[in-house]
Amino acid sequence: MGKTDNGTGPVSRPAYRLPERGPRPDLPLYERLIDNGIAAADSQGTIVDHLTARRLAIWLAARPQEQDFARGLVRFVQTGAVSHELKTQLRRHARSGTFPDQAEAARLLTYCINRGTELGPIGENFAAACDQLDRADAMLARLHDRTRHGHAAPEQGWPETDGPRVTALARRDPETQTVTLVLDAATADTAMFAIAAHADEREAHVREVERFGQDLPEGSYGRRNRQAIAAREARVASRLRAVEHAYRVANERDTVPSPPEPRGTFRSPDQVPDREIELG
């Protein structure tokens, strides 16, 4: 994608900045994350997701922009809401050949059009949740860079056998009450095996408790107690299965052959049909 420069143009309001907690991706890293998000969308023949669209907006807001455009970008970054003014400004930038951010604006405009009439805020903690993902992706990118340049820590062996280096990083965000884990593939496989096995045990316990409770008198304390235990175990098993399912989906997505677009390139704004833009 186009690289950031100081350029000339209208002075914008201060650009949105990520919270100070944790590593904050710089603009070159945002460009890299945006390229990855665009390549993933193009490989599946779809538009960019909310996270990549937000990263595009952050990148655009960091450049000198007109005040109304900057305000619309910052509002989208903070809430996910798409204003009419934002779409108007994106259309101007996408259609004119005089703006250096033409390709980025065209990509974000296509995303906004695809949202149809659902242009309001995206959830209560949209910005905080995306910030958490940005920090996690930044951490992964830097870890990948250190490994590629031979700066990784000495390899640790598995007990009594040689094996890949163990990577296990975690970050908790008290605002969103979320925890981000970064694991190497072998450790992740081991953790998922343990999670699936524990889910099996919980589900078996649910069945056992339910069978025992059916023999107790209706409305009795013993039966109500067994029902409460079964419900609690089922909730725990459901959370474990959700983690297992998310991991399986991530693995299946990675196995789909998808030659990415060359890094640093956007689809030409010419590929954004005027007919589709008019619908906005």
XYZ file of C-alpha atoms in Angstrom:
280
model
C 0.000 0.000 0.000
C 1.049 3.610 -0.284
C 3.571 4.580 2.359
C 3.015 7.378 4.837
C 4.570 10.741 4.127
C 4.154 14.231 5.499
C 2.711 15.579 2.238
C 0.775 18.804 2.004
C -2.866 19.477 2.468
C -5.475 20.712 4.926
C -4.635 20.459 8.574
C -6.723 17.825 10.309
C -7.707 17.379 13.906
C -5.430 15.181 16.009
C -5.585 11.627 14.711
C -6.962 8.850 16.856
C -4.305 7.157 18.987
C -4.412 3.740 20.549
C -4.338 3.490 24.342
C -0.911 3.698 25.930
C -1.155 0.236 27.503
C 0.718 -2.361 25.538
C 2.640 -1.980 22.262
C 0.994 0.473 19.886
C 1.515 -0.418 16.209
C 3.235 2.323 14.236
C 1.979 3.327 10.796
C 4.404 1.134 8.811
C 3.179 -1.839 10.834
C -0.433 -0.778 10.221
C 0.376 -0.766 6.499
C 1.630 -4.320 6.833
C -1.460 -5.447 8.783
C -3.714 -3.734 6.245
C -1.936 -5.504 3.376
C -2.481 -8.831 5.143
C -6.175 -8.081 5.684
C -6.669 -7.059 2.054
C -4.847 -10.146 0.764
C -7.074 -12.342 2.956
C -10.239 -10.616 1.691
C -9.159 -10.824 -1.955
C -8.276 -14.500 -1.640
C -11.857 -15.169 -0.512
C -13.418 -12.793 -3.041
C -14.980 -10.588 -0.379
C -14.579 -7.147 1.162
C -12.275 -6.383 4.065
C -13.534 -7.125 7.568
C -14.331 -4.581 10.303
C -10.821 -4.781 11.755
C -9.027 -4.098 8.468
C -11.498 -1.315 7.631
C -10.732 0.300 10.983
C -6.998 0.021 10.324
C -7.535 1.716 6.955
C -9.400 4.520 8.722
C -6.579 4.935 11.264
C -4.057 5.104 8.411
C -6.146 7.692 6.569
C -6.738 9.747 9.715
C -2.985 9.911 10.359
C -2.522 11.811 7.096
C -3.414 15.498 6.623
C -7.142 15.547 5.893
C -9.947 18.061 5.744
C -11.638 18.569 9.078
C -14.949 16.916 8.148
C -13.162 13.898 6.678
C -10.914 13.555 9.727
C -13.927 13.802 12.047
C -15.779 11.053 10.167
C -12.718 8.812 10.188
C -12.140 9.256 13.910
C -15.802 8.555 14.668
C -15.609 5.344 12.664
C -12.387 4.321 14.429
C -13.952 4.897 17.830
C -17.410 3.406 17.258
C -17.585 1.712 13.857
C -20.339 4.143 12.781
C -20.315 5.286 9.134
C -21.614 8.815 8.640
C -22.982 10.253 5.397
C -20.153 12.797 5.416
C -17.562 10.023 5.682
C -18.995 8.223 2.645
C -19.102 11.506 0.716
C -15.455 12.261 1.466
C -14.372 8.707 0.696
C -16.186 8.931 -2.655
C -14.324 12.188 -3.447
C -10.958 10.671 -2.637
C -11.718 7.409 -4.457
C -12.874 9.084 -7.685
C -10.249 11.798 -7.968
C -6.754 11.137 -9.213
C -5.333 14.041 -7.205
C -5.429 12.372 -3.785
C -2.430 10.180 -2.831
C -4.719 7.989 -0.708
C -7.075 7.199 -3.604
C -6.661 3.404 -3.429
C -7.104 3.274 0.355
C -10.206 5.475 0.196
C -11.674 3.281 -2.561
C -11.147 0.159 -0.478
C -12.779 1.687 2.610
C -15.646 3.080 0.498
C -16.408 -0.403 -0.846
C -16.587 -1.660 2.757
C -18.947 1.179 3.752
C -21.226 0.550 0.754
C -21.372 -3.142 1.553
C -22.759 -2.348 5.021
C -25.945 -1.141 3.348
C -28.249 0.519 5.877
C -26.459 -0.916 8.921
C -24.213 2.088 9.438
C -24.510 2.558 13.204
C -21.961 1.777 15.918
C -20.564 -1.771 16.025
C -21.018 -2.961 19.583
C -20.257 -1.254 22.862
C -16.516 -1.965 22.991
C -15.669 -1.807 19.292
C -12.574 0.374 19.664
C -11.247 -1.394 22.766
C -11.715 -4.844 21.241
C -9.982 -3.789 18.004
C -7.144 -2.186 19.966
C -6.634 -5.496 21.723
C -6.444 -7.318 18.384
C -4.074 -4.674 17.018
C -1.712 -5.179 19.952
C -1.883 -8.958 19.554
C -1.198 -8.762 15.804
C 1.653 -6.337 16.429
C 3.143 -8.742 18.950
C 2.863 -11.597 16.447
C 4.410 -9.544 13.647
C 7.381 -8.547 15.780
C 7.851 -12.110 16.948
C 7.798 -13.251 13.314
C 10.377 -10.600 12.399
C 12.709 -11.629 15.212
C 12.458 -15.268 14.145
C 13.031 -14.445 10.475
C 16.114 -12.379 11.268
C 17.560 -14.982 13.595
C 16.953 -13.001 16.786
C 14.769 -15.595 18.471
C 15.718 -17.000 21.847
C 17.683 -20.273 21.916
C 15.478 -23.277 21.234
C 13.966 -25.019 24.206
C 13.563 -28.767 24.045
C 10.508 -30.685 25.090
C 11.071 -32.874 28.145
C 13.509 -35.684 27.281
C 13.193 -35.036 23.515
C 14.185 -32.390 21.038
C 11.375 -30.198 19.857
C 10.440 -26.731 18.593
C 10.901 -23.665 20.715
C 7.961 -23.009 23.036
C 6.133 -19.718 22.499
C 3.493 -18.869 25.099
C 2.529 -15.219 25.534
C -0.575 -13.760 27.155
C -2.097 -10.304 27.577
C -5.189 -9.345 29.592
C -7.259 -6.259 28.835
C -9.244 -5.191 31.926
C -11.470 -2.867 29.851
C -12.877 -5.542 27.561
C -12.308 -8.421 30.005
C -10.536 -10.347 27.251
C -7.311 -12.341 27.234
C -5.143 -12.715 24.119
C -2.924 -15.807 23.863
C -0.079 -16.261 21.399
C 1.121 -19.877 21.122
C 3.376 -21.715 18.725
C 1.573 -24.341 16.639
C 2.818 -27.360 18.604
C 1.901 -25.827 21.968
C -1.504 -24.758 20.611
C -2.211 -28.295 19.390
C -1.294 -29.657 22.822
C -3.478 -27.080 24.583
C -6.433 -27.796 22.280
C -6.089 -31.533 22.913
C -6.252 -30.857 26.658
C -9.235 -28.521 26.234
C -11.131 -31.076 24.129
C -10.395 -33.837 26.638
C -11.595 -31.664 29.521
C -14.758 -30.792 27.587
C -15.386 -34.524 27.107
C -15.093 -35.046 30.858
C -17.471 -32.180 31.642
C -20.071 -33.419 29.151
C -19.827 -36.942 30.539
C -20.372 -35.535 34.031
C -23.456 -33.673 32.793
C -24.953 -36.902 31.442
C -24.150 -38.771 34.639
C -25.689 -36.120 36.900
C -28.795 -35.842 34.703
C -29.316 -39.617 34.765
C -29.011 -39.712 38.549
C -31.333 -36.721 38.961
C -34.105 -38.361 36.925
C -34.527 -40.979 39.670
C -35.111 -38.331 42.354
C -38.588 -36.942 43.202
C -39.773 -34.029 41.079
C -39.184 -30.705 42.894
C -36.982 -32.257 45.579
C -33.831 -30.526 46.775
C -31.680 -33.367 45.444
C -33.138 -33.101 41.937
C -32.848 -29.298 41.865
C -29.265 -29.574 43.079
C -28.397 -32.055 40.322
C -30.011 -29.780 37.740
C -27.926 -26.835 38.958
C -24.748 -28.917 38.800
C -25.569 -30.129 35.288
C -26.268 -26.570 34.108
C -22.967 -25.321 35.543
C -20.996 -28.159 33.933
C -22.761 -27.571 30.609
C -21.777 -23.879 30.668
C -18.137 -24.763 31.259
C -18.204 -27.399 28.510
C -19.787 -24.897 26.127
C -16.946 -22.412 26.679
C -14.347 -25.128 26.135
C -16.048 -26.239 22.917
C -16.156 -22.629 21.715
C -12.364 -22.388 22.061
C -11.923 -25.734 20.320
C -14.243 -24.662 17.486
C -12.475 -21.306 16.987
C -9.123 -23.077 16.760
C -10.459 -25.605 14.258
C -11.935 -22.846 12.078
C -8.612 -20.956 12.129
C -6.756 -24.085 11.026
C -9.249 -24.827 8.243
C -8.956 -21.256 6.975
C -5.173 -21.535 6.835
C -5.310 -24.716 4.750
C -7.279 -23.090 1.910
C -4.840 -22.291 -0.916
C -4.919 -18.546 -1.396
C -2.053 -16.866 -3.270
C -1.951 -13.406 -1.706
C -1.779 -10.170 -3.639
C 1.794 -8.853 -3.839
C 2.541 -6.947 -0.671
C 2.236 -3.240 -0.863
C -0.447 -3.167 -3.550
C -4.118 -2.241 -3.569
C -6.619 -3.073 -6.227
C -6.977 -0.154 -8.550
C -9.849 2.203 -7.733
C -10.981 1.474 -11.303
C -12.121 -1.897 -9.962
C -14.685 -0.167 -7.752
C -17.687 0.027 -10.130
C -19.301 3.456 -10.445
C -22.681 1.714 -10.301
C -21.858 0.267 -6.886
C -20.526 3.580 -5.625
C -23.703 5.347 -6.696
C -25.671 2.984 -4.464
C -23.991 4.569 -1.466
